[in-house]
Amino acid sequence: MTRTSTASGRATRVASAVNRGLAAFEGRLYVGALDGWLHALDARTGQMVWKVDTLIGRGERKPYTVTGAPLLAGGLIIIGNAGSDFAGARGYVSAYDLKSGELRWRFFTVPRNPAEGAQDQPHLDAALKTWDPRHRWDAGSGGTVWDGMAYDPALKLVYIGTANGAPYNSHLGGRHGGDELYAASIIAIRADGSMAWYYQTTPGDRWDYDSTQKLVLADVELDGRLRHVVMQAAKNGFYYVLDRASGELLSAHNFAFVSWTRGIDAKNRSTGGRSEREL
C-alpha cells in the first residue's frame, strides 16, 4: 500500500500508484481509478456507461485514493479506498447499484469525532468506547479498506478487511490505549449495509498490521463437521479461519515468526464480534 520516498532528504510514506484489478459482469467492466472515481464501461466498446465519485471530503482535500479492485455483490458493486497512513482519512466502503451507479449505502469502519454529535451509524457507538479519549480525531482514525473483500451470495454477506488506525505514528497524541475498533479487523456486512459481525485481528495495532489481505471463502471439514469459512493470511503473521456466518474463530496459527504476541487466546470466542487478545 505504501512505499518510502527520500525526496528532499526526508523519508516519507506515500500511497502506491497501483491498480489491483477490476470486476466484469454481464458485458460491463467496473474499475476504480486512483483519483477516486468508479467507472462502469461497456466491455465490448470501452464506452463509459456511468461513473461516480467515491471519495468523501474531496473539496477538503482528504488523502484518499482508490487502488483496490471493486467487488460484485448481488446487484451491487462495492469499493473501498486507501489512505490510513495519512492524516484525515476515515475508513469506509461504498455500495453502488450495478446498473445505474446510484449510491445504495456507505459503511464507516471507525468512529467520527464525538464533538460532532452522535455517531452516524449504530455499530460505531460500541467502537467509540474502545478509542483513547485523547485521540486526535483530526487524524481521521484510519481503518481504510484498500483491498481484501469477498461476497457470499447464499448468506448475502460482504466481507471486508480494514487497515491500521491513524495517526500512523502511535506515539502522537491519543493512540495510547484501547482496542481501536474496527481498525485491523475482518468485518461482515449485510446486504442493507449494517454490520453482521466483526473479528479484530490486532487490537490497538502499533505495527501497521492491516487486515486487508485477500479473504478466501471455502467449505472445509473441521473436527468431522463441514464448515463454511472465511480465511485470511493476515499481516500480523497468523492464518485465521472464521465461520463466515457468525465470525466464530475456528483456527488461528502463525505461519511466520511472530513477536507482537505470545499467541492467540482460542478460548475467548464469540459469535457477535470480538477483539483478539495479546497473551
Tab-separated table of N, CA and C in Angstrom, residues 73-76 78 93-96 103-108 120-123 151-152 155-158 188-197:
chain	number	residue	atom	x	y	z
A	73	ALA	N	-21.406	-7.817	-5.630
A	73	ALA	CA	-22.158	-8.385	-4.507
A	73	ALA	C	-23.643	-8.292	-4.826
A	74	GLY	N	-24.181	-9.338	-5.468
A	74	GLY	CA	-25.572	-9.284	-5.889
A	74	GLY	C	-25.762	-8.192	-6.919
A	75	GLY	N	-26.687	-7.291	-6.669
A	75	GLY	CA	-26.913	-6.180	-7.596
A	75	GLY	C	-26.092	-4.957	-7.268
A	76	LEU	N	-25.039	-5.134	-6.459
A	76	LEU	CA	-24.221	-4.008	-6.018
A	76	LEU	C	-22.780	-4.166	-6.477
A	78	ILE	N	-19.153	-2.900	-4.864
A	78	ILE	CA	-18.600	-2.356	-3.616
A	78	ILE	C	-17.176	-1.876	-3.872
A	93	VAL	N	-16.494	1.834	3.147
A	93	VAL	CA	-16.754	1.233	1.843
A	93	VAL	C	-18.103	1.747	1.360
A	94	SER	N	-18.251	1.842	0.040
A	94	SER	CA	-19.479	2.342	-0.569
A	94	SER	C	-20.057	1.280	-1.488
A	95	ALA	N	-21.395	1.174	-1.510
A	95	ALA	CA	-22.094	0.213	-2.354
A	95	ALA	C	-22.939	0.970	-3.372
A	96	TYR	N	-22.742	0.649	-4.655
A	96	TYR	CA	-23.449	1.316	-5.732
A	96	TYR	C	-24.277	0.320	-6.536
A	103	LEU	N	-25.741	5.448	-5.363
A	103	LEU	CA	-25.249	5.024	-4.060
A	103	LEU	C	-26.380	4.373	-3.271
A	104	ARG	N	-26.135	3.134	-2.800
A	104	ARG	CA	-27.123	2.408	-2.007
A	104	ARG	C	-26.831	2.516	-0.516
A	105	TRP	N	-25.578	2.374	-0.125
A	105	TRP	CA	-25.209	2.575	1.271
A	105	TRP	C	-23.710	2.813	1.385
A	106	ARG	N	-23.337	3.338	2.532
A	106	ARG	CA	-21.920	3.567	2.849
A	106	ARG	C	-21.700	3.112	4.296
A	107	PHE	N	-20.646	2.327	4.505
A	107	PHE	CA	-20.353	1.745	5.810
A	107	PHE	C	-19.023	2.285	6.301
A	108	PHE	N	-19.041	2.991	7.447
A	108	PHE	CA	-17.812	3.531	8.020
A	108	PHE	C	-17.210	2.516	8.989
A	120	ASP	N	-22.715	8.379	13.331
A	120	ASP	CA	-23.619	8.328	12.193
A	120	ASP	C	-24.132	6.937	11.869
A	121	GLN	N	-23.573	5.875	12.524
A	121	GLN	CA	-24.051	4.518	12.291
A	121	GLN	C	-24.003	3.743	13.605
A	122	PRO	N	-24.980	2.844	13.848
A	122	PRO	CA	-25.107	2.179	15.156
A	122	PRO	C	-23.867	1.420	15.613
A	123	HIS	N	-23.179	0.722	14.708
A	123	HIS	CA	-22.037	-0.090	15.140
A	123	HIS	C	-20.888	0.756	15.669
A	151	TYR	N	-17.549	-11.909	-1.107
A	151	TYR	CA	-19.014	-11.895	-1.000
A	151	TYR	C	-19.540	-13.317	-1.001
A	152	ASP	N	-20.458	-13.604	-0.075
A	152	ASP	CA	-21.142	-14.889	-0.008
A	152	ASP	C	-22.590	-14.675	-0.473
A	155	LEU	N	-25.380	-16.293	1.978
A	155	LEU	CA	-25.614	-15.547	3.213
A	155	LEU	C	-25.906	-14.077	2.968
A	156	LYS	N	-25.612	-13.621	1.736
A	156	LYS	CA	-25.750	-12.203	1.392
A	156	LYS	C	-24.929	-11.329	2.340
A	157	LEU	N	-23.681	-11.745	2.539
A	157	LEU	CA	-22.759	-11.011	3.384
A	157	LEU	C	-21.549	-10.559	2.574
A	158	VAL	N	-21.174	-9.304	2.776
A	158	VAL	CA	-19.955	-8.751	2.201
A	158	VAL	C	-18.884	-8.775	3.292
A	188	ALA	N	-18.036	-8.436	8.579
A	188	ALA	CA	-19.093	-8.922	7.687
A	188	ALA	C	-20.226	-7.906	7.688
A	189	ILE	N	-20.675	-7.519	6.497
A	189	ILE	CA	-21.708	-6.503	6.330
A	189	ILE	C	-22.898	-7.106	5.597
A	190	ARG	N	-24.101	-6.858	6.120
A	190	ARG	CA	-25.323	-7.358	5.486
A	190	ARG	C	-25.651	-6.586	4.211
A	191	ALA	N	-26.607	-7.105	3.455
A	191	ALA	CA	-26.977	-6.510	2.173
A	191	ALA	C	-27.542	-5.107	2.327
A	192	ASP	N	-28.044	-4.761	3.528
A	192	ASP	CA	-28.592	-3.418	3.752
A	192	ASP	C	-27.544	-2.443	4.269
A	193	GLY	N	-26.285	-2.900	4.424
A	193	GLY	CA	-25.218	-2.017	4.873
A	193	GLY	C	-24.988	-2.016	6.371
A	194	SER	N	-25.665	-2.881	7.130
A	194	SER	CA	-25.463	-2.953	8.577
A	194	SER	C	-24.451	-4.044	8.910
A	195	MET	N	-23.813	-3.908	10.067
A	195	MET	CA	-22.805	-4.887	10.468
A	195	MET	C	-23.452	-6.188	10.935
A	196	ALA	N	-22.910	-7.313	10.453
A	196	ALA	CA	-23.334	-8.634	10.918
A	196	ALA	C	-22.427	-9.107	12.049
A	197	TRP	N	-21.112	-9.025	11.848
A	197	TRP	CA	-20.149	-9.385	12.889
A	197	TRP	C	-18.788	-8.788	12.543
